[in-house]
Tab-separated table of C-alpha atoms in Angstrom:
chain	number	residue	atom	x	y	z
A	1297	PRO	CA	-22.966	-23.038	-15.111
A	1298	LEU	CA	-21.954	-22.888	-18.867
A	1299	ALA	CA	-25.100	-25.568	-20.050
A	1300	GLY	CA	-27.214	-22.644	-18.886
A	1301	VAL	CA	-28.622	-21.805	-15.259
A	1302	SER	CA	-32.384	-21.651	-13.878
A	1303	ASP	CA	-34.188	-19.134	-12.823
A	1304	SER	CA	-36.612	-21.456	-10.518
A	1305	PRO	CA	-36.470	-24.984	-9.954
A	1306	GLY	CA	-37.533	-26.927	-13.260
A	1307	ALA	CA	-37.344	-24.111	-15.458
A	1308	ARG	CA	-35.478	-24.929	-18.818
A	1309	PRO	CA	-32.098	-23.508	-18.769
A	1310	ARG	CA	-31.376	-19.836	-20.282
A	1311	PRO	CA	-27.752	-19.092	-21.282
A	1312	VAL	CA	-25.325	-17.800	-18.905
A	1313	ARG	CA	-25.803	-13.269	-18.614
A	1314	VAL	CA	-21.951	-12.712	-19.275
A	1315	ARG	CA	-20.834	-9.224	-19.357
A	1316	TRP	CA	-17.375	-7.602	-20.495
A	1317	LEU	CA	-16.411	-5.606	-19.200
A	1318	ILE	CA	-13.134	-2.803	-20.614
A	1319	LYS	CA	-11.853	0.994	-20.407
A	1320	GLY	CA	-12.402	1.467	-23.359
A	1321	LEU	CA	-13.289	-0.426	-27.424
A	1322	GLY	CA	-10.520	1.640	-29.618
A	1323	PRO	CA	-8.831	-0.820	-31.269
A	1324	GLY	CA	-6.253	-2.897	-29.138
A	1325	GLY	CA	-5.570	-6.349	-29.324
A	1326	ALA	CA	-7.485	-6.673	-26.037
A	1327	GLU	CA	-11.218	-4.638	-27.920
A	1328	GLN	CA	-9.998	-6.911	-30.807
A	1329	LEU	CA	-10.264	-10.050	-29.153
A	1330	LEU	CA	-13.595	-9.087	-27.780
A	1331	VAL	CA	-15.052	-8.116	-31.009
A	1332	ASN	CA	-13.738	-11.794	-32.528
A	1333	GLN	CA	-15.368	-14.091	-29.335
A	1334	ALA	CA	-18.477	-12.209	-30.043
A	1335	ARG	CA	-18.111	-14.100	-33.914
A	1336	VAL	CA	-18.451	-17.799	-32.099
A	1337	THR	CA	-20.232	-17.873	-29.086
A	1338	ASP	CA	-22.808	-20.060	-28.481
A	1339	ARG	CA	-26.174	-17.519	-28.054
A	1340	GLY	CA	-27.852	-20.798	-26.577
A	1341	ALA	CA	-25.258	-21.397	-24.017
A	1342	VAL	CA	-24.446	-18.046	-23.734
A	1343	GLU	CA	-26.113	-14.180	-23.936
A	1344	PRO	CA	-23.113	-11.538	-23.889
A	1345	SER	CA	-23.126	-8.014	-23.502
A	1346	VAL	CA	-20.727	-5.601	-23.320
A	1347	ALA	CA	-19.895	-2.504	-20.750
A	1348	TYR	CA	-17.162	0.229	-21.577
A	1349	LEU	CA	-15.737	3.991	-19.844
A	1350	VAL	CA	-14.186	5.427	-22.564
A	1351	ALA	CA	-16.800	7.715	-24.560
A	1352	GLU	CA	-14.006	8.327	-27.483
A	1353	LYS	CA	-12.874	4.394	-27.812
A	1354	ALA	CA	-15.808	3.343	-29.104
A	1355	HIS	CA	-14.056	1.688	-32.593
A	1356	ARG	CA	-15.489	-1.183	-31.976
A	1357	VAL	CA	-18.909	-0.945	-31.342
A	1358	PRO	CA	-20.222	-0.892	-35.055
A	1359	GLU	CA	-18.499	-4.350	-35.424
A	1360	LEU	CA	-20.145	-5.999	-31.928
A	1361	GLU	CA	-24.068	-4.366	-32.063
A	1362	GLU	CA	-23.421	-6.092	-36.022
A	1363	LEU	CA	-22.786	-8.686	-34.345
A	1364	GLY	CA	-25.958	-8.257	-32.346
A	1365	ILE	CA	-23.940	-7.330	-28.360
A	1366	GLU	CA	-25.521	-4.152	-26.835
A	1367	VAL	CA	-23.104	-2.162	-26.120
A	1368	THR	CA	-23.061	0.244	-22.755
A	1369	CYS	CA	-20.816	2.945	-22.246
A	1370	LEU	CA	-20.330	4.246	-18.749
A	1371	GLU	CA	-19.378	6.816	-19.064
A	1372	GLY	CA	-15.414	7.198	-17.089
A	1373	ARG	CA	-13.699	11.047	-17.710
A	1374	GLY	CA	-10.932	9.390	-17.001
A	1375	ASP	CA	-8.221	7.167	-14.373
A	1376	THR	CA	-9.536	8.925	-11.434
A	1377	ASP	CA	-13.099	9.455	-12.232
A	1378	VAL	CA	-14.851	6.811	-10.697
A	1379	ALA	CA	-18.434	8.236	-11.333
A	1380	TRP	CA	-18.563	5.343	-13.707
A	1381	ALA	CA	-18.949	2.504	-11.038
A	1382	ARG	CA	-22.499	3.988	-9.638
A	1383	ARG	CA	-23.190	3.486	-13.191
A	1384	LEU	CA	-21.810	-0.192	-13.574
A	1385	ARG	CA	-23.715	-0.329	-10.620
A	1386	ARG	CA	-26.839	0.521	-10.953
A	1387	SER	CA	-26.600	-1.454	-14.363
A	1388	LEU	CA	-26.357	-4.517	-12.638
A	1389	ARG	CA	-29.490	-4.108	-10.509
A	1390	ASP	CA	-31.547	-2.999	-13.451
A	1391	ASP	CA	-29.881	-5.466	-15.582
A	1392	PRO	CA	-28.841	-8.448	-13.792
A	1393	VAL	CA	-26.560	-11.017	-15.381
A	1394	ASP	CA	-24.590	-14.044	-14.098
A	1395	VAL	CA	-20.442	-13.792	-14.949
A	1396	LEU	CA	-18.676	-9.837	-14.613
A	1397	HIS	CA	-15.889	-10.722	-16.957
A	1398	VAL	CA	-13.034	-7.775	-16.901
A	1399	HIS	CA	-10.222	-7.580	-18.744
A	1400	SER	CA	-9.113	-3.946	-17.221
A	1401	PRO	CA	-6.578	-4.663	-14.488
A	1402	ALA	CA	-7.847	-0.591	-12.755
A	1403	VAL	CA	-11.313	-0.575	-13.792
A	1404	ALA	CA	-11.298	-5.174	-12.411
A	1405	ALA	CA	-10.617	-3.646	-8.493
A	1406	VAL	CA	-13.023	-0.901	-9.358
A	1407	ALA	CA	-15.745	-3.503	-10.480
A	1408	ARG	CA	-14.929	-5.918	-7.236
A	1409	ALA	CA	-15.827	-3.138	-4.826
A	1410	VAL	CA	-18.879	-2.736	-6.202
A	1411	VAL	CA	-20.485	-6.255	-6.468
A	1412	ALA	CA	-19.528	-6.233	-3.136
A	1413	THR	CA	-22.851	-3.686	-2.685
A	1414	LEU	CA	-24.701	-5.933	-4.325
A	1415	PRO	CA	-27.943	-7.821	-2.078
A	1416	PRO	CA	-26.033	-11.183	-2.534
A	1417	GLY	CA	-28.607	-12.456	-4.814
A	1418	GLN	CA	-27.918	-10.144	-7.699
A	1419	ARG	CA	-24.036	-10.270	-7.697
A	1420	PRO	CA	-23.158	-11.387	-10.047
A	1421	ALA	CA	-19.181	-13.585	-10.483
A	1422	ILE	CA	-16.152	-12.000	-11.364
A	1423	VAL	CA	-14.156	-13.405	-14.101
A	1424	SER	CA	-10.469	-11.005	-14.685
A	1425	THR	CA	-8.405	-11.754	-18.065
A	1426	GLU	CA	-5.085	-10.730	-17.421
A	1427	HIS	CA	-3.642	-9.036	-20.949
A	1428	ASN	CA	-0.451	-7.455	-19.467
A	1429	ARG	CA	3.071	-8.992	-17.280
A	1430	TRP	CA	2.350	-7.924	-13.314
A	1431	PRO	CA	5.525	-5.333	-12.999
A	1432	ARG	CA	3.717	-2.810	-15.690
A	1433	TYR	CA	0.578	-1.865	-13.986
A	1434	ARG	CA	1.405	1.761	-12.193
A	1435	ALA	CA	2.223	0.776	-8.083
A	1436	PRO	CA	-2.039	2.157	-7.044
A	1437	THR	CA	-3.293	-0.480	-9.726
A	1438	ARG	CA	-1.395	-3.651	-7.983
A	1439	TRP	CA	-2.300	-2.654	-4.866
A	1440	ALA	CA	-5.464	-2.753	-5.872
A	1441	ASN	CA	-5.691	-5.945	-7.758
A	1442	ARG	CA	-3.395	-7.711	-4.675
A	1443	LEU	CA	-6.240	-7.043	-2.495
A	1444	THR	CA	-9.705	-7.184	-3.851
A	1445	ALA	CA	-8.517	-10.265	-6.045
A	1446	GLY	CA	-9.766	-12.491	-4.156
A	1447	ALA	CA	-13.486	-12.049	-5.235
A	1448	ASP	CA	-12.886	-13.142	-8.191
A	1449	ALA	CA	-14.441	-16.265	-9.129
A	1450	ALA	CA	-11.762	-16.997	-11.807
A	1451	ARG	CA	-8.813	-15.608	-12.868
A	1452	LEU	CA	-6.807	-16.008	-16.660
A	1453	ALA	CA	-3.998	-14.464	-18.064
A	1454	VAL	CA	-3.783	-14.420	-21.689
A	1455	SER	CA	0.303	-17.006	-21.572
A	1456	ASP	CA	2.427	-18.298	-18.834
A	1457	GLU	CA	4.885	-14.901	-18.604
A	1458	GLU	CA	1.677	-12.851	-17.625
A	1459	ARG	CA	1.478	-15.455	-15.093
A	1460	ALA	CA	4.644	-15.817	-14.303
A	1461	THR	CA	4.987	-11.790	-13.177
A	1462	MET	CA	2.203	-12.348	-10.648
A	1463	PRO	CA	1.962	-12.324	-6.964
A	1464	ARG	CA	2.241	-15.575	-6.162
A	1465	ARG	CA	-0.440	-15.627	-3.509
A	1466	HIS	CA	-2.487	-15.006	-6.457
A	1467	ARG	CA	-1.220	-16.912	-9.226
A	1468	ASP	CA	-1.802	-20.087	-7.878
A	1469	ARG	CA	-5.528	-19.650	-8.896
A	1470	VAL	CA	-4.485	-18.406	-12.630
A	1471	GLU	CA	-5.297	-20.412	-15.403
A	1472	VAL	CA	-3.596	-19.389	-18.868
A	1473	LEU	CA	-5.660	-19.483	-21.607
A	1474	VAL	CA	-4.481	-18.983	-25.064
A	1475	HIS	CA	-7.036	-15.947	-27.619
A	1476	GLY	CA	-7.413	-17.400	-30.509
A	1477	THR	CA	-8.376	-15.877	-33.798
A	1478	ASP	CA	-10.701	-16.956	-36.904
A	1479	PRO	CA	-8.664	-18.905	-39.052
A	1480	ALA	CA	-11.077	-19.052	-41.887
A	1481	ARG	CA	-12.184	-15.141	-41.496
A	1482	VAL	CA	-8.197	-14.140	-41.575
A	1483	ARG	CA	-7.867	-16.865	-44.813
A	1484	ARG	CA	-10.355	-14.761	-46.843
A	1485	ALA	CA	-8.263	-11.077	-46.066
A	1486	ALA	CA	-4.864	-12.985	-47.382
A	1487	ALA	CA	-7.268	-12.827	-51.148
A	1488	ALA	CA	-6.618	-9.287	-51.303
A	1489	ARG	CA	-3.113	-8.957	-51.944
A	1490	ALA	CA	-3.639	-6.621	-54.979
A	1491	GLU	CA	-5.820	-5.080	-54.801
A	1492	VAL	CA	-4.194	-3.881	-51.031
A	1493	ARG	CA	-1.309	-3.033	-52.868
A	1494	ALA	CA	-2.259	-1.085	-55.612
A	1495	GLU	CA	-4.091	1.113	-52.623
A	1496	LEU	CA	-1.073	1.439	-50.735
A	1497	GLY	CA	1.099	2.112	-54.335
A	1498	ILE	CA	3.384	-0.612	-53.224
A	1499	ALA	CA	4.214	-3.136	-56.045
A	1500	ASP	CA	3.698	-6.618	-56.468
A	1501	ASP	CA	7.510	-7.704	-56.839
A	1502	GLU	CA	7.848	-5.669	-53.505
A	1503	LEU	CA	9.157	-6.917	-50.201
A	1504	VAL	CA	6.920	-5.573	-47.915
A	1505	VAL	CA	7.414	-5.216	-43.602
A	1506	GLY	CA	4.627	-5.452	-42.238
A	1507	THR	CA	3.609	-4.420	-38.382
A	1508	VAL	CA	-0.261	-3.690	-36.383
A	1509	ALA	CA	0.530	-2.208	-32.960
A	1510	ASN	CA	-0.667	0.868	-31.630
A	1511	LEU	CA	0.901	4.054	-31.419
A	1512	ARG	CA	2.387	3.134	-27.882
A	1513	LEU	CA	5.525	3.569	-25.716
A	1514	GLN	CA	5.654	-0.248	-25.639
A	1515	LYS	CA	5.153	-0.845	-29.204
A	1516	GLY	CA	8.766	0.686	-29.667
A	1517	TYR	CA	8.057	2.493	-32.819
A	1518	PRO	CA	11.393	3.782	-31.944
A	1519	ASP	CA	13.340	0.820	-32.750
A	1520	LEU	CA	11.036	-0.536	-35.777
A	1521	LEU	CA	11.368	2.835	-37.366
A	1522	ARG	CA	15.804	3.053	-36.879
A	1523	ALA	CA	15.435	-0.749	-38.612
A	1524	ALA	CA	14.245	-0.206	-41.531
A	1525	ARG	CA	16.260	3.011	-41.513
A	1526	LEU	CA	18.887	0.394	-41.543
A	1527	ALA	CA	17.944	-2.135	-44.193
A	1528	ALA	CA	17.708	-1.558	-47.211
A	1529	ASP	CA	15.126	-3.121	-50.511
A	1530	ILE	CA	12.107	-2.732	-47.964
A	1531	ARG	CA	9.283	-1.450	-48.144
A	1532	VAL	CA	7.023	-0.962	-43.957
A	1533	VAL	CA	4.223	-0.792	-43.894
A	1534	ALA	CA	2.850	0.045	-40.112
A	1535	VAL	CA	-0.615	0.201	-39.090
A	1536	GLY	CA	-1.887	1.881	-36.127
A	1537	GLN	CA	-2.457	5.219	-34.270
A	1538	GLY	CA	-2.531	5.990	-30.414
A	1539	PRO	CA	-1.508	9.335	-28.577
A	1540	LEU	CA	2.192	8.849	-29.843
A	1541	GLU	CA	1.429	9.800	-33.201
A	1542	SER	CA	3.027	13.411	-33.273
A	1543	GLU	CA	5.828	12.152	-32.012
A	1544	VAL	CA	6.599	8.331	-34.985
A	1545	ARG	CA	5.438	10.697	-37.655
A	1546	ALA	CA	8.391	13.715	-36.509
A	1547	LEU	CA	10.576	10.732	-35.692
A	1548	HIS	CA	9.414	9.035	-39.151
A	1549	ARG	CA	10.425	12.331	-40.692
A	1550	GLU	CA	13.986	12.494	-39.202
A	1551	LEU	CA	14.699	9.609	-40.310
A	1552	ASP	CA	14.264	9.992	-44.077
A	1553	LEU	CA	12.117	7.800	-44.489
A	1554	GLY	CA	9.933	9.244	-47.647
A	1555	ASP	CA	7.756	6.445	-48.127
A	1556	ARG	CA	10.096	3.297	-46.977
A	1557	VAL	CA	7.612	2.951	-43.996
A	1558	ILE	CA	3.942	3.795	-44.735
A	1559	LEU	CA	2.223	4.615	-41.437
A	1560	THR	CA	-1.009	4.405	-42.164
A	1561	GLY	CA	-3.056	5.771	-39.141
A	1562	TYR	CA	-5.643	3.913	-37.752
A	1563	VAL	CA	-7.921	0.930	-40.709
A	1564	PRO	CA	-11.038	-0.314	-39.399
A	1565	ASP	CA	-9.777	-4.088	-40.994
A	1566	ALA	CA	-6.369	-4.187	-40.418
A	1567	VAL	CA	-6.023	-8.056	-41.221
A	1568	ARG	CA	-7.308	-7.058	-44.946
A	1569	THR	CA	-4.292	-5.035	-44.871
A	1570	MET	CA	-1.936	-7.921	-43.776
A	1571	ALA	CA	-3.097	-9.119	-46.823
A	1572	ALA	CA	-0.125	-6.879	-48.182
A	1573	PHE	CA	2.932	-7.897	-46.012
A	1574	ASP	CA	5.801	-11.176	-46.865
A	1575	LEU	CA	6.802	-10.653	-43.338
A	1576	PHE	CA	5.420	-9.293	-40.058
A	1577	THR	CA	7.323	-7.876	-37.640
A	1578	LEU	CA	7.136	-6.181	-33.619
A	1579	ALA	CA	9.630	-4.154	-31.883
A	1580	SER	CA	8.254	-4.257	-28.651
A	1581	LEU	CA	9.479	-3.496	-25.262
A	1582	HIS	CA	6.810	-5.692	-23.815
A	1583	GLU	CA	3.310	-7.670	-24.344
A	1584	GLY	CA	0.936	-9.686	-23.798
A	1585	LEU	CA	0.483	-12.058	-26.500
A	1586	PRO	CA	-0.503	-9.617	-29.297
A	1587	VAL	CA	-3.611	-10.923	-31.580
A	1588	ALA	CA	-2.581	-9.233	-34.008
A	1589	LEU	CA	0.629	-11.808	-34.209
A	1590	MET	CA	-2.026	-14.684	-34.450
A	1591	ASP	CA	-2.867	-13.161	-37.427
A	1592	ALA	CA	-0.420	-13.222	-39.096
A	1593	LEU	CA	0.809	-17.239	-37.940
A	1594	VAL	CA	-2.688	-18.282	-38.815
A	1595	MET	CA	-1.706	-16.062	-42.231
A	1596	GLY	CA	1.221	-17.832	-42.796
A	1597	LEU	CA	3.515	-15.228	-42.573
A	1598	PRO	CA	7.155	-15.772	-41.095
A	1599	VAL	CA	7.728	-13.956	-38.285
A	1600	VAL	CA	10.912	-11.158	-36.636
A	1601	ALA	CA	9.117	-9.920	-32.808
A	1602	THR	CA	11.372	-9.010	-30.002
A	1603	ALA	CA	11.269	-11.642	-27.458
A	1604	VAL	CA	9.033	-10.603	-24.583
A	1605	GLY	CA	6.114	-11.344	-23.527
A	1606	GLY	CA	3.807	-14.304	-24.320
A	1607	ILE	CA	5.572	-14.195	-28.187
A	1608	PRO	CA	7.850	-16.644	-28.006
A	1609	GLU	CA	5.478	-18.354	-26.566
A	1610	ALA	CA	3.986	-18.212	-29.715
A	1611	VAL	CA	6.414	-17.942	-32.435
A	1612	ARG	CA	10.136	-20.285	-32.074
A	1613	HIS	CA	13.273	-19.231	-32.586
A	1614	GLY	CA	13.721	-20.627	-36.835
A	1615	THR	CA	10.286	-22.038	-36.638
A	1616	GLU	CA	7.793	-19.275	-37.238
A	1617	GLY	CA	10.200	-16.512	-37.644
A	1618	LEU	CA	13.517	-15.350	-35.782
A	1619	LEU	CA	13.533	-13.724	-32.251
A	1620	VAL	CA	15.938	-10.691	-30.806
A	1621	PRO	CA	16.313	-8.510	-27.668
A	1622	PRO	CA	13.863	-5.103	-27.624
A	1623	GLY	CA	15.258	-2.024	-27.681
A	1624	ARG	CA	18.343	-3.154	-30.773
A	1625	PRO	CA	17.036	-1.558	-34.046
A	1626	GLU	CA	20.692	-3.664	-35.855
A	1627	ALA	CA	19.532	-6.638	-34.450
A	1628	LEU	CA	15.314	-6.146	-35.618
């Protein structure tokens, strides 16, 4: 099918129409993957579009639109609101696609039910990608996916670890597809080292440990800040925003970290900020396969990270970096 499809016998193949469906287009890793994908997609073979649910999570919309991707917000009002499902059905009916590729487990379960209500000739093939460990999903999400996953034409996982945590009867149909990044773009960003350090008020000879991670529970920010408190003669730069921002900033004050730890908040080009780093770190409690980690490896940064999720598949202990147990600030 990737070679193109025909709407009628003898017609010239047209690009495969693919709609990426995701909960939000905020600054997270799965969202960044869509931007990376859009940059390299062969538009002669695949014609992508994007639909997302949460209107306020729209950080990546301008980037996608600049790349010529049509983006539609389905205006979901929260996890318990499925009114967006009617809007999804309407969009699939009025603007049909060949493939619906879903990047959120809760959204996937509803999307499968929506597709089943369409006339057989209008139903797109469904592809889903698992970006996290199955046990991390809430029980209703796991059960909904158990019941509906058989409707998928293909299922992907971002690492062997994610695939291994899935129920056995679904696991056999899952292919591990390790995502990529854009090496040329990352290496160009590395040239901004002096400029970014000047913007952050960091001298050229200071040792900078950096992270790029949203301020969420899974990212282990309390462990990162306590590790920074224990370490000497380093500066820490943490790029990210999220629901725990007030708690993280409060702990930063409590530990009296001052400008030793710079919390940048959201920045539109995190890879450029990474140019200031000498070392990359993640204190995550659980993970899929972090996009920022892939960018750090391309940039040639050594890594100190927790041995969770797909991280040990990308970082060999003692080669690309050092791995430590989660929840251990002193080890980090």
